[in-house]
Tab-separated table of C-alpha atoms in Angstrom:
chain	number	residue	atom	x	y	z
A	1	UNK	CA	17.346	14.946	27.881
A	2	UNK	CA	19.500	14.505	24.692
A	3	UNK	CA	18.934	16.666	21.922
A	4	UNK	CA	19.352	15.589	17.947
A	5	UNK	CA	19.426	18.973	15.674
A	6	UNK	CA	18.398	17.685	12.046
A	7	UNK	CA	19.931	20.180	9.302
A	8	UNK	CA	20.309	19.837	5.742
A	9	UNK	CA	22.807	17.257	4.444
A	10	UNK	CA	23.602	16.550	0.879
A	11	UNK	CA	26.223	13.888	-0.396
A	12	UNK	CA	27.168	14.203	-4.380
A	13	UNK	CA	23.965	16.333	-5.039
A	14	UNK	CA	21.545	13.623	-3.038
A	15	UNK	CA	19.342	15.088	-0.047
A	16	UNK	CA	19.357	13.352	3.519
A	17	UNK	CA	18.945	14.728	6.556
A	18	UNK	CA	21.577	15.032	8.961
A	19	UNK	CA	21.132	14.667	12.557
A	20	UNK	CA	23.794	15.937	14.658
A	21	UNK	CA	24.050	14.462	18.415
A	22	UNK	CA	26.554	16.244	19.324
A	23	UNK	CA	28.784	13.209	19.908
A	24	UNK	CA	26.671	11.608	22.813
A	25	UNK	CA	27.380	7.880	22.009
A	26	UNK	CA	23.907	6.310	23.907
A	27	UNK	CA	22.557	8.332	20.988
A	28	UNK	CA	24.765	7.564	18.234
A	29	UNK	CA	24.400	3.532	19.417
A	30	UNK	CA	20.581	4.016	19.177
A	31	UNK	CA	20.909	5.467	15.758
A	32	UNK	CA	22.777	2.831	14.543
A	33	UNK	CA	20.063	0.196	15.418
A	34	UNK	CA	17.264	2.548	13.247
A	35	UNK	CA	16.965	1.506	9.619
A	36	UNK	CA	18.874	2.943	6.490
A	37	UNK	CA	20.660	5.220	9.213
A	38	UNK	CA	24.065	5.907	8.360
A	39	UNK	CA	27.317	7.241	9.507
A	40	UNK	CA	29.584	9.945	7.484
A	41	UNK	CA	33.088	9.400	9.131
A	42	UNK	CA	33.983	12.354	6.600
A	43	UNK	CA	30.984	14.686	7.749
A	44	UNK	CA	30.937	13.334	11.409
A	45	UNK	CA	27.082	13.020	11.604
A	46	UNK	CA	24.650	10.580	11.088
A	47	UNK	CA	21.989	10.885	8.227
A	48	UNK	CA	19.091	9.533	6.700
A	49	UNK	CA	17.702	9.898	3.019
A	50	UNK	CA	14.515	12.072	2.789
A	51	UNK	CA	11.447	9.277	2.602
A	52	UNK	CA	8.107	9.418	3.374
A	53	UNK	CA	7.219	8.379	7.162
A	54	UNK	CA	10.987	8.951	8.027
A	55	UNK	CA	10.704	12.174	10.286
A	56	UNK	CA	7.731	10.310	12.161
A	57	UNK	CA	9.662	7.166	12.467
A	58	UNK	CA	13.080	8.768	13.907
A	59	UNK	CA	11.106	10.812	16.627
A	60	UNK	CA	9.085	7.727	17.857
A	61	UNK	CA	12.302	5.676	17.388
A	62	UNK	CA	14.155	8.099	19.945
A	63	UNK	CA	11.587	9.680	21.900
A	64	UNK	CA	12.540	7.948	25.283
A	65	UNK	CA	16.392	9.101	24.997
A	66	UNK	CA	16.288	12.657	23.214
A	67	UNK	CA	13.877	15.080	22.089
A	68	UNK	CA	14.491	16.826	18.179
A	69	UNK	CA	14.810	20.152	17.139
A	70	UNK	CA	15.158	21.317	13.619
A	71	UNK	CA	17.792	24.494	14.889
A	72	UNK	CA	20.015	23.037	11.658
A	73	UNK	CA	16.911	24.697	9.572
A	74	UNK	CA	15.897	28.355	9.087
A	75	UNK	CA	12.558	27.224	10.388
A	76	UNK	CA	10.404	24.512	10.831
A	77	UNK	CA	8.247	25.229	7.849
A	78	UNK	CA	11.932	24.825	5.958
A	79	UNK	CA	12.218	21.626	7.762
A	80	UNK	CA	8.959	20.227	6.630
A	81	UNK	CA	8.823	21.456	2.958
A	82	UNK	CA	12.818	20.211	2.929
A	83	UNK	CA	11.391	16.413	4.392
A	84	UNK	CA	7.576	16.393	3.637
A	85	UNK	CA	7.040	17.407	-0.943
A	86	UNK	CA	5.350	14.268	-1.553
A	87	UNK	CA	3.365	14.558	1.415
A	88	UNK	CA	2.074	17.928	0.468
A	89	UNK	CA	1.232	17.152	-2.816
A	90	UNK	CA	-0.517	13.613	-1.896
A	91	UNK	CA	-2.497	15.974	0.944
A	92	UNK	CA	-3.643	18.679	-1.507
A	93	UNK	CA	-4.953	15.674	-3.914
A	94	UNK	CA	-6.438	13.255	-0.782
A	95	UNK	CA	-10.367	15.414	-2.022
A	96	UNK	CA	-9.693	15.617	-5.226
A	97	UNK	CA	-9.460	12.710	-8.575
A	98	UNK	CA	-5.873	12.122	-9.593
A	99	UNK	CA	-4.288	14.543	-12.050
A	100	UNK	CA	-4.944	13.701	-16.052
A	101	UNK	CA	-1.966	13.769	-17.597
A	102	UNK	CA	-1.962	15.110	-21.526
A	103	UNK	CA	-0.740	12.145	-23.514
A	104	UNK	CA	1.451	12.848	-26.563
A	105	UNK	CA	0.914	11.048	-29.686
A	106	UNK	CA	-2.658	10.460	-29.664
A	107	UNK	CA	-4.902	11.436	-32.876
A	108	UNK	CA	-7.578	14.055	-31.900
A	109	UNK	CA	-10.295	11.216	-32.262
A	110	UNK	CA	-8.581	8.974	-30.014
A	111	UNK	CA	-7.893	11.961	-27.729
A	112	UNK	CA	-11.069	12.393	-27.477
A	113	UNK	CA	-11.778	8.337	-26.912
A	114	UNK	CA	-9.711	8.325	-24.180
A	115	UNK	CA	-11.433	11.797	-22.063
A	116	UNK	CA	-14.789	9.893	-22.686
A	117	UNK	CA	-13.405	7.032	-21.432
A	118	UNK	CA	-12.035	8.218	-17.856
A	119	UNK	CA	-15.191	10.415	-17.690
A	120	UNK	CA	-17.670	7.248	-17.929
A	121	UNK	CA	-15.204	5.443	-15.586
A	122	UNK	CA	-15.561	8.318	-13.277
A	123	UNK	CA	-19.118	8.573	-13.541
A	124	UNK	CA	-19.636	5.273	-12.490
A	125	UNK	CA	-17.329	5.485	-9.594
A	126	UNK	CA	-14.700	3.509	-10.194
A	127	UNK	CA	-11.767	3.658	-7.536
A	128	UNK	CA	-8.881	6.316	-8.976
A	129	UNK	CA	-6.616	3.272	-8.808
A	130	UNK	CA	-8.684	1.216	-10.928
A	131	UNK	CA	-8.965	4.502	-13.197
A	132	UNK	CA	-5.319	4.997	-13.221
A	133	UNK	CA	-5.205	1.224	-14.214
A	134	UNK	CA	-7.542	1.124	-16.898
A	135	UNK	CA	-6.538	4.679	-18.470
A	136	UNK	CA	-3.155	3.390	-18.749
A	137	UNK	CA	-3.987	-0.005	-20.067
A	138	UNK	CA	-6.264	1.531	-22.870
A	139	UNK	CA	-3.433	4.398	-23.651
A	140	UNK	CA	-1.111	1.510	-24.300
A	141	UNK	CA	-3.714	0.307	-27.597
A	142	UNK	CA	-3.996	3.963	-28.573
A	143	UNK	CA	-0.387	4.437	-28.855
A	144	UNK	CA	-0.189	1.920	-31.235
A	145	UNK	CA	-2.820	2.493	-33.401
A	146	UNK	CA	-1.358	6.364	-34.333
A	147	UNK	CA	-4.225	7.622	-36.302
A	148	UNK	CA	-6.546	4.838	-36.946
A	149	UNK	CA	-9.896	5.194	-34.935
A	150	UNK	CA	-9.897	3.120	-31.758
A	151	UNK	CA	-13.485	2.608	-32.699
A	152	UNK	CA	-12.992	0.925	-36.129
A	153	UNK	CA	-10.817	-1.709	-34.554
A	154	UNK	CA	-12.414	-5.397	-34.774
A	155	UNK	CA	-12.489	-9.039	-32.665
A	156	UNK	CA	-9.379	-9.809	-34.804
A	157	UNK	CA	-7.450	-6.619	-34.705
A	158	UNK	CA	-8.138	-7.118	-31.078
A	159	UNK	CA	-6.444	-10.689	-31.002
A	160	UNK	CA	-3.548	-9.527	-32.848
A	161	UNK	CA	-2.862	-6.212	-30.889
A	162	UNK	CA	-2.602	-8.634	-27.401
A	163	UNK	CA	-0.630	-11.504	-29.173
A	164	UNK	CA	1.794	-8.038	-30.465
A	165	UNK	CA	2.093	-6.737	-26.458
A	166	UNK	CA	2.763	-9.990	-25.093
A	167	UNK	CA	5.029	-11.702	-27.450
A	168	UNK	CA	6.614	-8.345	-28.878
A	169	UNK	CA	6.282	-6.192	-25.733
A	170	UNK	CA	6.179	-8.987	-23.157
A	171	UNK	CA	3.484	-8.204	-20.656
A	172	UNK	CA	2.883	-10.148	-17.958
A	173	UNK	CA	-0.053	-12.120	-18.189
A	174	UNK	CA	-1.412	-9.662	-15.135
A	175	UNK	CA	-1.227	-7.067	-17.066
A	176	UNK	CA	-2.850	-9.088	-20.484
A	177	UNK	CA	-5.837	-9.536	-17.980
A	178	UNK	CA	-5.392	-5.271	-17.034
A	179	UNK	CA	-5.247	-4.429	-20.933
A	180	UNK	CA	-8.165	-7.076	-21.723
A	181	UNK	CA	-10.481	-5.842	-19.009
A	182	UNK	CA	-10.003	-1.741	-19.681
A	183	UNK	CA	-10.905	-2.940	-23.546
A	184	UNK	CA	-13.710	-4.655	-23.051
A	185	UNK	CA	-14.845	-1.723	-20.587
A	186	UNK	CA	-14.358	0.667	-23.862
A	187	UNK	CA	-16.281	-1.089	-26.451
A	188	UNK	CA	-18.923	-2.602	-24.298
A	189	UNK	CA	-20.048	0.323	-21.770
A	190	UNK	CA	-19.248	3.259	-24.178
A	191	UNK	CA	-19.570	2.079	-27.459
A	192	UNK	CA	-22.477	-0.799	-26.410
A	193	UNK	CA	-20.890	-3.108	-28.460
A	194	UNK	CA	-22.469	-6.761	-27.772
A	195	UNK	CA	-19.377	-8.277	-25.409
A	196	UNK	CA	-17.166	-9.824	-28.169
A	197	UNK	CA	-14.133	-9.591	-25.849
A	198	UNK	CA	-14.683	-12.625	-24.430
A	199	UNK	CA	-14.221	-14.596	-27.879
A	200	UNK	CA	-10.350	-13.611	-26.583
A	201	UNK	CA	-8.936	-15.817	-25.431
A	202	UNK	CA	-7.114	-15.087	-21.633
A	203	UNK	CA	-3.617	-15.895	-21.038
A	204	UNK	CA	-3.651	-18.682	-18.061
A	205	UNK	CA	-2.242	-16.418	-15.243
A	206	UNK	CA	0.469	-18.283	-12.464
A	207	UNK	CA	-0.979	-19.740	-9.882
A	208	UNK	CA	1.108	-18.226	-6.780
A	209	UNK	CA	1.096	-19.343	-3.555
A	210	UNK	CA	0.343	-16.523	-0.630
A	211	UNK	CA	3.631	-16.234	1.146
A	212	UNK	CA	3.334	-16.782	4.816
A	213	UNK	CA	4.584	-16.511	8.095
A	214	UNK	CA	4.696	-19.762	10.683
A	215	UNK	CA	3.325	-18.607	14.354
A	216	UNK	CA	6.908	-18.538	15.553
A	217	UNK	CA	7.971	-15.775	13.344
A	218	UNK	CA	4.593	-13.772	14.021
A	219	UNK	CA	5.570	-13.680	17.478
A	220	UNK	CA	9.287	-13.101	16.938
A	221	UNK	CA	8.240	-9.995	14.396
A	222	UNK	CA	5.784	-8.625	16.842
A	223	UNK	CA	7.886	-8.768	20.069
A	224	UNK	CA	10.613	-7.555	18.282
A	225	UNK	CA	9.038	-4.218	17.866
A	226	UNK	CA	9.214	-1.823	20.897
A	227	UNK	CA	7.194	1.168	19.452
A	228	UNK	CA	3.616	1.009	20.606
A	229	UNK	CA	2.303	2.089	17.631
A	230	UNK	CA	3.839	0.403	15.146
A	231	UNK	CA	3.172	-2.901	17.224
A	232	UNK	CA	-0.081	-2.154	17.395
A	233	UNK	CA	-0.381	-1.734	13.990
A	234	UNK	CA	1.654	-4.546	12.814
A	235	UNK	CA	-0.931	-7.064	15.574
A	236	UNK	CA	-3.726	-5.743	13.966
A	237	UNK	CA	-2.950	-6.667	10.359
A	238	UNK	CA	-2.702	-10.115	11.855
A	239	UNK	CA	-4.893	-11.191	14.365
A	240	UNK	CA	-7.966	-9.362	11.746
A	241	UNK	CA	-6.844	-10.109	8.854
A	242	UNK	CA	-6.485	-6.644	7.337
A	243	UNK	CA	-4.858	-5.209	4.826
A	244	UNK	CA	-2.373	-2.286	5.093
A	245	UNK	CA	-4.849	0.330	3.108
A	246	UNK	CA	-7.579	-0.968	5.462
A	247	UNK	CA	-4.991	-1.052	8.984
A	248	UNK	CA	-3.923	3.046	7.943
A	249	UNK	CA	-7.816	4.155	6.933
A	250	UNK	CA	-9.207	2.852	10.274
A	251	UNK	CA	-10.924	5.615	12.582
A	252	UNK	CA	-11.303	5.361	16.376
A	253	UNK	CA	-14.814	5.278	16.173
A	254	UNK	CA	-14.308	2.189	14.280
A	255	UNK	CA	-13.361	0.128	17.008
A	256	UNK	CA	-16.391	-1.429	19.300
A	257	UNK	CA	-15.245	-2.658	22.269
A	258	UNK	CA	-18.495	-3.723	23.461
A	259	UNK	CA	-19.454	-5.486	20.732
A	260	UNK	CA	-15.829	-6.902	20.043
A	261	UNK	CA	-16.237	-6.005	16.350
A	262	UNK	CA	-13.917	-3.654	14.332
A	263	UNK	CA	-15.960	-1.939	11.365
A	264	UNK	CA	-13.712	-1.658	7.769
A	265	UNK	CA	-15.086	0.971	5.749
A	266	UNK	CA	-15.140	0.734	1.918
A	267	UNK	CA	-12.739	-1.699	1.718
A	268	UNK	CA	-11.582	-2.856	-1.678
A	269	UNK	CA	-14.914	-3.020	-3.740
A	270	UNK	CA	-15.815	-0.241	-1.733
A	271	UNK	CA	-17.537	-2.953	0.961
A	272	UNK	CA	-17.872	-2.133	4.567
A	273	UNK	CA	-17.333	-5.737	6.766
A	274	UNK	CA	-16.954	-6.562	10.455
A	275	UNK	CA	-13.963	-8.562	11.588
A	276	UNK	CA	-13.828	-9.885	15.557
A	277	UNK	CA	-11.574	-7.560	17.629
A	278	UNK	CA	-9.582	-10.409	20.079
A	279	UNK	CA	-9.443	-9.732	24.049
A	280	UNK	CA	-5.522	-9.429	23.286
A	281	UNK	CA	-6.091	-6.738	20.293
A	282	UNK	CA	-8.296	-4.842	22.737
A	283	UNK	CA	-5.934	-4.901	25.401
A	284	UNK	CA	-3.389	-3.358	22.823
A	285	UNK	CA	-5.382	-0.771	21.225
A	286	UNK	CA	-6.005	0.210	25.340
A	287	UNK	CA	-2.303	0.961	25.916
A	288	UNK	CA	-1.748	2.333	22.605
A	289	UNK	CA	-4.959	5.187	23.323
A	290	UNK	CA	-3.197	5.835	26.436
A	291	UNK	CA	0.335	6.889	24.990
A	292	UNK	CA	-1.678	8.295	21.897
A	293	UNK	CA	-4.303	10.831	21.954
A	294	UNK	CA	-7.012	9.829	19.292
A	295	UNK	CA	-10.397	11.952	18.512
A	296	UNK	CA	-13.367	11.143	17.867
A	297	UNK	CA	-13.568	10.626	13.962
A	298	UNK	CA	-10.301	10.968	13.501
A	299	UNK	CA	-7.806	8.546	12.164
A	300	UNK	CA	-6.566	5.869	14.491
A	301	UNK	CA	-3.219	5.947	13.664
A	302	UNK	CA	-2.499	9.113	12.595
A	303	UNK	CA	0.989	10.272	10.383
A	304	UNK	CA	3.641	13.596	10.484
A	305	UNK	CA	0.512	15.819	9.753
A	306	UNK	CA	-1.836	16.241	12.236
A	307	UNK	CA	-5.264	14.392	10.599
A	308	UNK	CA	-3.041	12.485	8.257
A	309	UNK	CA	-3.429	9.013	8.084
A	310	UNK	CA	-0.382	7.117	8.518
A	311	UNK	CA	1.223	6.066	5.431
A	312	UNK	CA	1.404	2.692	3.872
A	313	UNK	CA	4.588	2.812	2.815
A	314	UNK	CA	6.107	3.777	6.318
A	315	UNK	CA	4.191	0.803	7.908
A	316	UNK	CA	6.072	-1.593	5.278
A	317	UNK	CA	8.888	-0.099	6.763
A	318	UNK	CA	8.129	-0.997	10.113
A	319	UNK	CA	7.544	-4.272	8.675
A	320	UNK	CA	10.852	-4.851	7.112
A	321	UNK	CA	12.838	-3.319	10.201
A	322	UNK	CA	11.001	-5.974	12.767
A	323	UNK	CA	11.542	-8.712	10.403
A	324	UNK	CA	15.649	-7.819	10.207
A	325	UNK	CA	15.389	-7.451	13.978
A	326	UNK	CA	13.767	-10.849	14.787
A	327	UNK	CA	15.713	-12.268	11.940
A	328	UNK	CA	13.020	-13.467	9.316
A	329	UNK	CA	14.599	-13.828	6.044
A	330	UNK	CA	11.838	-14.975	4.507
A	331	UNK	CA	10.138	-12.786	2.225
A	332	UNK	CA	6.632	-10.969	2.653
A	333	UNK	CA	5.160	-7.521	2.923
A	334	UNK	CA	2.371	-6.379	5.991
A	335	UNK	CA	-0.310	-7.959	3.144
A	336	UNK	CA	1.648	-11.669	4.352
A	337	UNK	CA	0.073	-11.065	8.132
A	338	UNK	CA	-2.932	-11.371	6.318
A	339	UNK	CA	-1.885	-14.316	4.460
A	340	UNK	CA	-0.844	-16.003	7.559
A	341	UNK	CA	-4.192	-15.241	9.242
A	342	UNK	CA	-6.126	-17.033	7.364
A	343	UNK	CA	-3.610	-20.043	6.456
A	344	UNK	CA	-3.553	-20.078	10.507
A	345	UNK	CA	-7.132	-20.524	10.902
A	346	UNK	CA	-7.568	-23.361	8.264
A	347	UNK	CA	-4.878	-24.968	10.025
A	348	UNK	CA	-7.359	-24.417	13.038
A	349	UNK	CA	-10.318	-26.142	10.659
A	350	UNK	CA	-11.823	-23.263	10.850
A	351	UNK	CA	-14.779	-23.214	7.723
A	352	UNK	CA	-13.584	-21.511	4.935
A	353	UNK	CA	-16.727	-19.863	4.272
A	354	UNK	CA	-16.085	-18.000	7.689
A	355	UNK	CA	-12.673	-17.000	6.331
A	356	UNK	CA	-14.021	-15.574	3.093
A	357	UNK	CA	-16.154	-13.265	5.514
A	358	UNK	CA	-13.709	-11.804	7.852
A	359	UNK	CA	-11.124	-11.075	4.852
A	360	UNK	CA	-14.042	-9.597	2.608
A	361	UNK	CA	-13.508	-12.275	0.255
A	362	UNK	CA	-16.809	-11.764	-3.195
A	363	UNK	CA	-15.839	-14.847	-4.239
A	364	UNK	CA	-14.838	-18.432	-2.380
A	365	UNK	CA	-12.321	-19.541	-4.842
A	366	UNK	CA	-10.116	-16.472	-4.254
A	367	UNK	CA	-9.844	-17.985	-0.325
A	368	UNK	CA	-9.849	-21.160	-1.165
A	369	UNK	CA	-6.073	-20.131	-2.217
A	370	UNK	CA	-4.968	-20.781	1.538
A	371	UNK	CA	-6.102	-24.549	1.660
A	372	UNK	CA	-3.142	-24.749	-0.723
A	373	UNK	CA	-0.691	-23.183	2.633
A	374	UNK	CA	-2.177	-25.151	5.065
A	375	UNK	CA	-0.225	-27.825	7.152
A	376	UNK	CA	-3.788	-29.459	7.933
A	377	UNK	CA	-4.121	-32.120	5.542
A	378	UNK	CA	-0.667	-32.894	5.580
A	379	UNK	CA	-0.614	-33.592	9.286
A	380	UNK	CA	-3.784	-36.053	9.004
């Protein structure tokens, strides 16, 4: 078999990895299919920057034509910490709440606001993104105010502080709804405060359209991936309806192939639902746990490190490559599989109270979205 030797490669101070293939062209022409692969005619080797998911990708992406060693490398523990810092880090802090950073300019008293603040948010189990979210949000008001107690502040200083960050700063009205929300968490669940936030008004946020894919370019996306994993992966997202954080957390235990059910785990809300596992998925997931080795409990689709979920960023990867392959221009992420899903099976006249189940929908009006990218009523 071929052999690629990776070894450091830097190009004006910027890390990649170099793979050397000793000039074997069947290599070199299968390298030049993989994504952000490139070739240094000065250097002679091909290369690839240092992102997360990469190492995994380029040994599933040539494991029928050449097998990797990392000789280039003093040893393979040099070869991971050279490829893999952010995946250390991220693996140290998968147990643990996300770091609280000091912030600078902050009297003592609103200091001290803001630690009771993420404490109470953490005591009542809020998601660390939603933590991260809100701390941020509320840091922004405390900024501004310098020394002035956060806890003096009234309905009108209130008004004037969000008419200030959207006209002066220019949020987006997203992030008006972010800011309003972590306020109204601060005066009304630490400080008890009867709920005068909502005598602010909301700025009216855009009404966006899902973006799609049509069942042609599903197919062309999936059968333009050879990888079993990845395609897999990608055909999951699609025929359940999942999202990519719910596609990378699955377990093999999750899967019930007797009950044709697939159990998602605290999903977002922290909501365990059942979506229908098709006889195609199932066939699928049957080849894939024959060229993959799951166990029991473990992740189904597991990443570089051994009991490592695979990482969403790498799967948006896989994404973008198919869709560049099977020549989809359009735009959309692994969360527009989802979107397509469910536009697909109102187009079916499927009920839409059915829909709102199976994508774990709390309320209707949030599916309701899809009537708005389905062909159905147009065809009548």
């Amino acid at each position: 078999m071929n052999t690629i030797v990776l070894k450091p490669f830097f190009i004006q101070g910027t890390r990649y990895v170099g793979l050397d293939v000793r000039r074997n062209p069947a290599v070199g022409s299968l390298l030049r299919k993989m994504p952000k692969v490139k070739w240094s005619q000065v250097h002679k080797c091909w290369f690839f920057p240092v992102l997360t998911g990469w190492y995994t990708q380029l040994q599933e992406f040539t494991r029928e034509i050449a097998s990797i060693t990392p000789s280039g490398f003093a040893s393979e523990s040099a070869l991971e910490f050279f490829l893999f810092p952010a995946i250390k880090e991220r693996k140290k802090s998968v147990s643990k709440p996300a770091r609280v950073l000091v912030v600078q300019g902050l009297s003592e008293e609103n200091r001290q606001a803001l630690e009771e603040f993420t404490r109470l948010l953490r005591l009542k189990a809020y998601s660390e993104s939603t933590i991260r979210t809100y701390r941020n949000e509320f840091t922004q008001l405390l900024k501004v105010l310098r020394n002035r107690p956060v806890n003096t502040l009234t309905l009108d200083d209130i008004k004037r502080y969000m008419v200030y960050a959207m006209q002066e700063k220019g949020i987006s009205e997203n992030t008006a709804h972010s800011r309003l929300n972590a306020i109204k968490f601060y005066f009304e669940q630490l400080l008890n405060v009867d709920p005068f936030v909502w005598a602010i008004p909301r700025p009216k946020k855009a009404e966006k359209l899902p973006g799609i894919f049509n069942q042609e370019e599903i197919s062309a996306i999936i059968n333009s991936v050879k990888n079993t994993k990845h395609k897999t992966m990608l055909m999951l997202a699609y025929s359940a309806g999942l999202r990519v954080s719910e596609v990378v957390a699955l377990r093999a235990d999750d899967v019930d192939s007797k009950r044709m059910i697939i159990l998602i785990r605290r999903a977002k809300g922290k909501k365990d639902r059942i979506v229908s596992l098709s006889p195609v998925m199932l066939v699928m997931l049957r080849e894939y746990a024959r060229e993959y080795a799951t166990t029991k409990g473990g992740y189904l689709f597991e990443g570089n490190i051994k009991g490592t979920s695979y990482s969403v960023r790498s799967l948006q990867e896989v994404l973008q490559a198919a869709k560049n392959r099977a020549g989809v221009i359009k735009p959309g992420s692994v969360h527009a599989l989802r979107h397509s899903f469910a536009t697909h099976l109102i187009d079916k006249g499927t009920d839409v109270t059915m829909i709102q189940k199976l994508l774990g929908h709390s309320d209707l009006k949030t599916t309701l979205r899809y009537l708005h990218t389905s062909n159905r009523d147009l065809l009548r």
